[in-house]
């Protein structure tokens, strides 16, 4: 049965709006941290947040498959009506998240040394970034398990509970950071303490939401089913592809930070502010991408090709409209937004020199986010990996061969995003035919 356009749009809205509300608190958190440090009187604090945050994001992004892979596999199991597969995906994902989180905590010192060397910030920024990292890293097990649970919720066609968890967690983070910095006088370290407290509180909220949502549904598949069953090989295959894809994305993001650091702490601070505009847009688009993951996975599991294509067409229109709106907002309101983020004159001037790139971000990157959602829902992860690897390789080639300037960096970064989106778009029809 073909789903009507109004019906598809209602389902997109019911999934996307809670996800967007959830996601918007994440860039607001980044904006808040940048704003707090931006008013401590020295660009080094902004640079340290960028460097320390990047070191943590390297770790978190590598385990992004815990959210993405869980969503796609759960949505397919939901579409097929298999309760056993649904519980197995959740159990495996949470177990891997816990094990990985504990391992990262134990390896925090060598990781700090390696990541600090890769970024190569100046001694002052490196010291502050290390302080931020060393506090926040203790929240890794909680954050990874929360990612797994939120991914399962999205696959179950429910973005309301992830919204509640994320909003509560990030609002608590902002409040705790402000209190620690300005009320308790912890200074720069207070930002990290607020993040650590919020990560563990977020896990407690996610577990409570999971128990409430389940209402008697079996959540734990049992030790025997955890490491056995016909879906285990596929579970690890999908998540291995997503892990390697995340490594490619992480490599590009790390290179952006490291390249800026080598051009000086002022350039690093400028790029950190510009990147906040990319992050802000990305979480709006991710709200739509989550809808794509849930709806495409559900249709694929039910073998409903007509419903799948109806969702793809509708989400493409939603994504195009979102890109246009953000492009106009950045074009018209960028100076005012930059003034809110920092009162350091040199940083403001540097950001405005990159105005073209900030304005182009929404139009250039929209397809990459949207088609990621389609391919994750269809668990076509090998194609995602190959496309991302190609785009990342071209990015590094452009940065290596081009003149050493911040304009070269941002041109290469936007080109990387554009290639990712166009590459996946060219392959979608072939993937759909396999449903």
Coordinates of C-alpha atoms in Angstrom, one line a residue:
X1 CA 0.0 0.0 0.0
X2 CA 1.4 3.4 -1.0
X3 CA 1.5 5.9 1.9
X4 CA 0.0 9.3 1.1
X5 CA 2.2 12.4 1.2
X6 CA 0.3 14.0 4.1
X7 CA 0.7 10.8 6.1
X8 CA 4.4 10.7 5.4
X9 CA 4.8 14.3 6.4
X10 CA 2.9 13.7 9.7
X11 CA 5.2 10.8 10.5
X12 CA 8.3 12.8 9.7
X13 CA 7.0 15.7 11.9
X14 CA 6.3 13.3 14.8
X15 CA 9.8 11.9 14.6
X16 CA 11.8 15.0 13.5
X17 CA 10.4 17.7 15.8
X18 CA 11.3 15.9 19.1
X19 CA 14.7 14.9 17.6
X20 CA 15.4 18.6 16.6
X21 CA 14.4 19.8 20.0
X22 CA 16.7 17.2 21.5
X23 CA 19.5 18.0 19.2
X24 CA 19.3 21.8 19.5
X25 CA 20.3 21.5 23.1
X26 CA 23.6 20.0 22.1
X27 CA 24.8 22.9 20.0
X28 CA 23.4 25.2 22.6
X29 CA 25.7 23.4 25.0
X30 CA 28.7 24.0 22.7
X31 CA 27.6 27.6 22.2
X32 CA 27.3 28.0 26.0
X33 CA 30.7 26.6 26.7
X34 CA 32.2 28.8 24.0
X35 CA 30.4 31.8 25.4
X36 CA 31.5 31.1 29.0
X37 CA 35.1 30.7 28.1
X38 CA 34.8 33.6 25.6
X39 CA 34.1 35.9 28.5
X40 CA 37.0 34.8 30.7
X41 CA 39.2 37.4 29.0
X42 CA 41.6 35.3 26.9
X43 CA 41.3 33.6 23.5
X44 CA 43.3 30.7 24.9
X45 CA 40.3 29.5 26.8
X46 CA 38.2 29.3 23.7
X47 CA 41.0 27.5 21.9
X48 CA 41.4 25.1 24.8
X49 CA 37.6 24.2 24.7
X50 CA 38.0 23.6 21.0
X51 CA 41.1 21.4 21.5
X52 CA 39.8 19.6 24.6
X53 CA 36.4 19.1 23.1
X54 CA 38.0 17.7 19.9
X55 CA 40.0 15.2 21.8
X56 CA 36.9 13.9 23.5
X57 CA 34.9 14.0 20.3
X58 CA 37.6 11.8 18.6
X59 CA 36.7 9.1 21.2
X60 CA 33.0 9.7 21.1
X61 CA 32.7 9.8 17.3
X62 CA 34.6 6.6 16.9
X63 CA 31.8 5.0 18.9
X64 CA 29.0 6.8 17.1
X65 CA 28.0 3.4 15.6
X66 CA 26.5 2.6 19.0
X67 CA 23.7 5.1 18.2
X68 CA 23.6 4.7 14.4
X69 CA 23.9 1.0 14.0
X70 CA 21.5 0.4 16.9
X71 CA 18.9 2.6 15.2
X72 CA 19.1 1.0 11.8
X73 CA 19.1 -2.6 13.1
X74 CA 16.3 -1.9 15.6
X75 CA 14.1 -0.2 13.0
X76 CA 14.5 -3.2 10.7
X77 CA 13.6 -5.6 13.5
X78 CA 10.6 -3.4 14.4
X79 CA 9.4 -3.4 10.8
X80 CA 9.8 -7.2 10.7
X81 CA 7.9 -7.5 14.0
X82 CA 10.7 -9.6 15.7
X83 CA 10.8 -8.9 19.5
X84 CA 13.7 -11.3 19.9
X85 CA 15.8 -9.3 17.4
X86 CA 14.8 -6.0 19.0
X87 CA 16.0 -7.1 22.5
X88 CA 19.2 -8.6 21.1
X89 CA 20.2 -5.4 19.3
X90 CA 19.6 -3.4 22.5
X91 CA 21.5 -5.9 24.7
X92 CA 24.5 -6.1 22.4
X93 CA 24.8 -2.4 22.0
X94 CA 24.6 -1.5 25.7
X95 CA 27.1 -4.3 26.6
X96 CA 29.6 -3.0 24.0
X97 CA 29.1 0.5 25.2
X98 CA 29.9 -0.4 28.8
X99 CA 32.9 -2.4 27.9
X100 CA 34.3 0.3 25.6
X101 CA 33.6 3.1 28.1
X102 CA 35.6 1.3 30.8
X103 CA 38.4 0.6 28.5
X104 CA 38.7 4.2 27.4
X105 CA 38.8 5.4 31.1
X106 CA 41.6 2.9 31.8
X107 CA 43.6 4.1 28.7
X108 CA 42.9 7.8 29.3
X109 CA 46.6 8.8 29.8
X110 CA 48.1 7.3 26.7
X111 CA 45.0 8.6 24.7
X112 CA 45.6 12.1 26.0
X113 CA 49.2 12.0 25.0
X114 CA 48.5 10.7 21.5
X115 CA 45.5 13.1 20.9
X116 CA 47.4 16.1 22.3
X117 CA 50.3 15.4 20.0
X118 CA 48.0 15.1 17.0
X119 CA 46.4 18.5 17.6
X120 CA 49.7 20.1 18.4
X121 CA 48.4 23.2 20.2
X122 CA 50.8 25.6 21.9
X123 CA 51.8 24.8 25.5
X124 CA 49.2 27.1 27.2
X125 CA 46.3 25.8 25.2
X126 CA 47.5 22.2 25.4
X127 CA 47.7 22.4 29.2
X128 CA 44.1 23.8 29.5
X129 CA 42.8 21.3 27.0
X130 CA 44.4 18.4 29.0
X131 CA 42.7 19.6 32.2
X132 CA 39.3 19.7 30.4
X133 CA 39.8 16.2 28.9
X134 CA 41.1 14.6 32.1
X135 CA 37.9 15.5 33.9
X136 CA 35.3 14.8 31.2
X137 CA 36.8 11.4 30.2
X138 CA 35.3 9.8 33.4
X139 CA 31.8 10.3 32.0
X140 CA 32.6 8.2 28.9
X141 CA 30.9 4.9 30.0
X142 CA 27.7 6.8 30.9
X143 CA 27.7 8.7 27.6
X144 CA 28.2 5.7 25.4
X145 CA 25.5 3.7 27.1
X146 CA 23.1 6.6 26.7
X147 CA 23.9 6.8 23.0
X148 CA 23.0 3.1 22.7
X149 CA 19.7 3.5 24.5
X150 CA 18.8 6.6 22.5
X151 CA 19.6 4.8 19.2
X152 CA 17.3 2.0 20.2
X153 CA 14.4 4.4 21.0
X154 CA 14.8 6.0 17.5
X155 CA 14.7 2.6 15.9
X156 CA 11.5 1.9 17.8
X157 CA 10.0 5.0 16.1
X158 CA 10.1 7.0 19.3
X159 CA 12.1 10.2 19.5
X160 CA 10.2 11.7 22.4
X161 CA 12.1 9.8 25.1
X162 CA 15.5 10.6 23.6
X163 CA 14.4 14.2 23.5
X164 CA 13.5 14.2 27.2
X165 CA 16.8 12.6 28.1
X166 CA 18.9 14.9 25.9
X167 CA 17.2 18.1 26.9
X168 CA 17.4 17.3 30.6
X169 CA 21.0 16.2 30.3
X170 CA 22.1 19.3 28.3
X171 CA 20.2 21.8 30.4
X172 CA 21.7 20.3 33.5
X173 CA 25.1 20.6 31.8
X174 CA 24.7 24.3 31.1
X175 CA 23.4 25.0 34.6
X176 CA 26.1 23.0 36.3
X177 CA 28.9 24.6 34.2
X178 CA 27.7 28.1 34.9
X179 CA 27.4 27.4 38.6
X180 CA 30.8 25.7 38.8
X181 CA 32.5 28.6 36.9
X182 CA 30.9 31.6 38.3
X183 CA 29.2 30.6 41.6
X184 CA 31.8 28.1 43.0
X185 CA 34.8 29.9 41.4
X186 CA 36.2 26.8 39.7
X187 CA 37.1 28.8 36.6
X188 CA 37.9 27.0 33.4
X189 CA 37.7 23.5 35.2
X190 CA 34.1 24.2 36.1
X191 CA 33.0 23.7 32.5
X192 CA 34.4 20.2 32.5
X193 CA 32.9 19.4 35.9
X194 CA 29.5 20.4 34.7
X195 CA 29.8 18.1 31.7
X196 CA 30.9 15.2 33.8
X197 CA 28.0 15.5 36.2
X198 CA 25.5 15.8 33.3
X199 CA 26.8 12.7 31.5
X200 CA 26.1 10.4 34.5
X201 CA 22.7 12.1 35.2
X202 CA 21.8 11.5 31.6
X203 CA 22.4 7.8 31.9
X204 CA 20.1 7.6 34.9
X205 CA 17.4 9.4 32.9
X206 CA 17.9 7.1 29.9
X207 CA 17.6 4.0 32.0
X208 CA 14.4 5.3 33.7
X209 CA 12.9 6.1 30.3
X210 CA 13.8 2.7 29.0
X211 CA 12.1 0.9 31.8
X212 CA 9.0 3.1 31.5
X213 CA 8.8 2.6 27.7
X214 CA 9.2 -1.1 27.9
X215 CA 6.2 -1.8 30.2
X216 CA 6.9 -5.5 30.6
X217 CA 8.8 -6.0 27.2
X218 CA 11.9 -8.1 27.6
X219 CA 14.9 -5.8 27.2
X220 CA 17.7 -8.2 28.0
X221 CA 18.1 -11.0 25.5
X222 CA 20.1 -13.3 27.9
X223 CA 23.8 -14.2 27.9
X224 CA 23.3 -17.1 25.4
X225 CA 21.6 -14.9 22.8
X226 CA 23.9 -12.0 23.4
X227 CA 26.9 -13.7 21.6
X228 CA 25.0 -16.2 19.4
X229 CA 22.3 -16.1 16.8
X230 CA 22.1 -15.5 13.1
X231 CA 22.1 -11.7 13.4
X232 CA 25.3 -11.4 15.4
X233 CA 27.6 -11.4 12.3
X234 CA 25.4 -8.7 10.6
X235 CA 25.4 -6.7 13.9
X236 CA 29.2 -6.6 13.9
X237 CA 29.4 -6.1 10.1
X238 CA 27.2 -3.0 10.2
X239 CA 28.9 -1.6 13.2
X240 CA 32.4 -2.2 11.9
X241 CA 31.6 -0.2 8.7
X242 CA 30.1 2.6 10.8
X243 CA 33.2 2.5 13.2
X244 CA 35.6 2.9 10.2
X245 CA 33.4 5.6 8.7
X246 CA 33.4 7.5 12.0
X247 CA 37.2 7.2 12.0
X248 CA 37.3 8.9 8.6
X249 CA 35.0 11.7 9.8
X250 CA 37.0 12.0 13.0
X251 CA 40.2 12.3 11.0
X252 CA 38.8 15.2 9.0
X253 CA 37.5 17.0 12.1
X254 CA 40.7 16.4 13.9
X255 CA 42.6 17.8 10.9
X256 CA 40.5 20.9 10.9
X257 CA 41.4 21.6 14.5
X258 CA 45.1 20.6 14.2
X259 CA 45.5 22.7 11.0
X260 CA 44.0 25.7 12.8
X261 CA 46.2 25.1 15.9
X262 CA 49.4 25.1 13.7
X263 CA 48.3 28.5 12.3
X264 CA 48.2 29.9 15.8
X265 CA 45.9 29.9 18.8
X266 CA 43.9 32.9 17.3
X267 CA 43.1 30.9 14.2
X268 CA 42.2 27.9 16.3
X269 CA 39.8 30.1 18.3
X270 CA 38.3 31.6 15.1
X271 CA 37.7 28.2 13.6
X272 CA 36.1 27.0 16.9
X273 CA 33.5 29.8 16.6
X274 CA 32.8 29.1 12.9
X275 CA 32.5 25.4 13.6
X276 CA 29.7 26.2 16.1
X277 CA 27.6 27.4 13.1
X278 CA 28.2 24.1 11.4
X279 CA 27.3 22.2 14.5
X280 CA 24.2 24.2 15.0
X281 CA 22.9 23.4 11.5
X282 CA 24.1 19.8 11.8
X283 CA 21.8 19.0 14.7
X284 CA 18.8 20.4 12.9
X285 CA 19.6 18.3 9.9
X286 CA 20.3 15.3 12.2
X287 CA 16.7 15.6 13.4
X288 CA 15.5 15.0 9.9
X289 CA 18.2 12.3 9.4
X290 CA 16.9 10.4 12.5
X291 CA 13.5 10.4 10.9
X292 CA 15.1 8.9 7.7
X293 CA 16.8 6.2 9.7
X294 CA 13.6 5.2 11.6
X295 CA 11.3 5.4 8.6
X296 CA 13.6 3.8 6.0
X297 CA 14.6 1.0 8.4
X298 CA 10.9 0.3 9.2
X299 CA 10.0 0.2 5.5
X300 CA 13.0 -2.0 4.7
X301 CA 12.1 -4.4 7.5
X302 CA 8.5 -4.6 6.2
X303 CA 9.7 -4.9 2.6
X304 CA 7.6 -1.8 1.8
X305 CA 9.5 -0.1 -1.1
X306 CA 6.6 2.3 -1.9
X307 CA 6.6 3.6 1.7
X308 CA 10.4 3.9 1.6
X309 CA 10.4 6.1 -1.5
X310 CA 7.6 8.2 -0.2
X311 CA 9.7 8.9 3.0
X312 CA 12.8 9.7 0.9
X313 CA 11.0 12.2 -1.3
X314 CA 9.3 14.0 1.5
X315 CA 12.5 14.2 3.6
X316 CA 14.4 15.5 0.7
X317 CA 12.0 18.5 0.5
X318 CA 12.2 19.0 4.2
X319 CA 16.0 19.0 4.0
X320 CA 16.1 21.5 1.1
X321 CA 13.8 23.9 2.9
X322 CA 15.9 23.7 6.1
X323 CA 19.1 24.4 4.2
X324 CA 17.7 27.5 2.6
X325 CA 16.4 28.9 5.9
X326 CA 19.7 28.5 7.6
X327 CA 21.6 29.9 4.7
X328 CA 19.5 33.1 4.8
X329 CA 19.9 33.3 8.6
X330 CA 23.6 33.0 8.5
X331 CA 23.8 35.5 5.6
X332 CA 21.7 38.1 7.5
X333 CA 22.5 37.6 11.1
X334 CA 26.1 36.4 11.4
X335 CA 27.7 39.5 12.9
X336 CA 25.1 39.5 15.7
X337 CA 25.6 35.8 16.4
X338 CA 29.4 36.2 16.5
X339 CA 29.0 39.1 19.0
X340 CA 27.1 36.8 21.3
X341 CA 29.8 34.1 21.3
X342 CA 32.8 36.2 22.0
X343 CA 33.9 39.7 23.0
X344 CA 37.5 39.2 21.8
X345 CA 38.0 41.7 18.9
X346 CA 40.6 39.7 17.0
X347 CA 38.4 36.6 17.1
X348 CA 35.3 38.5 15.9
X349 CA 37.3 39.9 13.0
X350 CA 38.7 36.5 12.0
X351 CA 35.3 34.9 12.0
X352 CA 33.9 37.7 9.7
X353 CA 36.7 37.1 7.3
X354 CA 35.3 33.6 6.9
X355 CA 31.8 34.8 6.4
X356 CA 31.4 33.2 3.0
X357 CA 32.2 29.7 4.3
X358 CA 29.9 30.0 7.3
X359 CA 27.0 31.1 5.0
X360 CA 27.7 28.3 2.5
X361 CA 27.7 25.5 5.2
X362 CA 23.9 24.7 5.1
X363 CA 23.6 24.5 1.4
X364 CA 26.7 22.5 0.8
X365 CA 26.3 20.0 3.7
X366 CA 22.5 19.3 3.8
X367 CA 22.7 16.2 1.5
X368 CA 25.5 14.6 3.5
X369 CA 23.3 14.6 6.6
X370 CA 20.1 13.6 4.9
X371 CA 21.5 10.7 2.9
X372 CA 23.4 9.4 5.9
X373 CA 20.0 8.9 7.5
X374 CA 18.6 7.0 4.5
X375 CA 21.7 4.7 4.3
X376 CA 21.8 4.0 8.0
X377 CA 18.1 3.1 8.0
X378 CA 18.8 0.8 5.1
X379 CA 21.9 -0.6 6.8
X380 CA 23.8 0.1 3.6
X381 CA 26.9 0.9 5.7
X382 CA 29.6 -0.4 3.4
X383 CA 28.6 2.1 0.7
X384 CA 28.6 4.8 3.4
X385 CA 32.1 3.8 4.4
X386 CA 33.5 3.8 0.8
X387 CA 32.0 7.2 0.0
X388 CA 33.2 8.8 3.2
X389 CA 36.7 7.4 2.7
X390 CA 36.8 8.9 -0.8
X391 CA 35.6 12.3 0.4
X392 CA 38.1 12.3 3.3
X393 CA 41.0 11.4 1.0
X394 CA 40.2 14.3 -1.3
X395 CA 40.0 16.6 1.7
X396 CA 43.5 15.6 2.9
X397 CA 44.9 15.9 -0.7
X398 CA 43.5 19.4 -1.0
X399 CA 44.9 20.5 2.3
X400 CA 48.2 18.9 1.7
X401 CA 48.7 20.3 -1.9
X402 CA 47.0 23.7 -1.5
X403 CA 48.5 26.9 -0.1
X404 CA 48.9 27.0 3.7
X405 CA 45.9 29.2 4.7
X406 CA 42.7 29.1 6.6
X407 CA 40.8 29.6 3.3
X408 CA 42.4 26.4 1.9
X409 CA 41.2 24.5 5.0
X410 CA 37.6 25.7 4.8
X411 CA 37.4 25.2 1.0
X412 CA 38.6 21.6 1.4
X413 CA 36.2 21.0 4.3
X414 CA 33.1 22.2 2.4
X415 CA 34.2 20.2 -0.6
X416 CA 34.4 17.1 1.6
X417 CA 30.9 17.6 2.8
X418 CA 29.5 18.1 -0.7
X419 CA 31.2 15.0 -2.1
X420 CA 29.8 12.9 0.7
X421 CA 26.2 14.0 0.0
X422 CA 26.4 13.7 -3.8
X423 CA 28.2 10.3 -3.6
X424 CA 25.5 8.8 -1.5
X425 CA 22.7 10.4 -3.6
X426 CA 24.1 8.7 -6.8
X427 CA 23.9 5.3 -5.1
X428 CA 20.4 5.5 -3.5
X429 CA 18.4 3.9 -6.4
X430 CA 20.6 0.9 -6.4
X431 CA 20.2 0.4 -2.7
X432 CA 16.4 0.8 -2.8
X433 CA 16.2 -1.9 -5.5
X434 CA 17.6 -4.4 -3.1
X435 CA 14.8 -3.9 -0.6

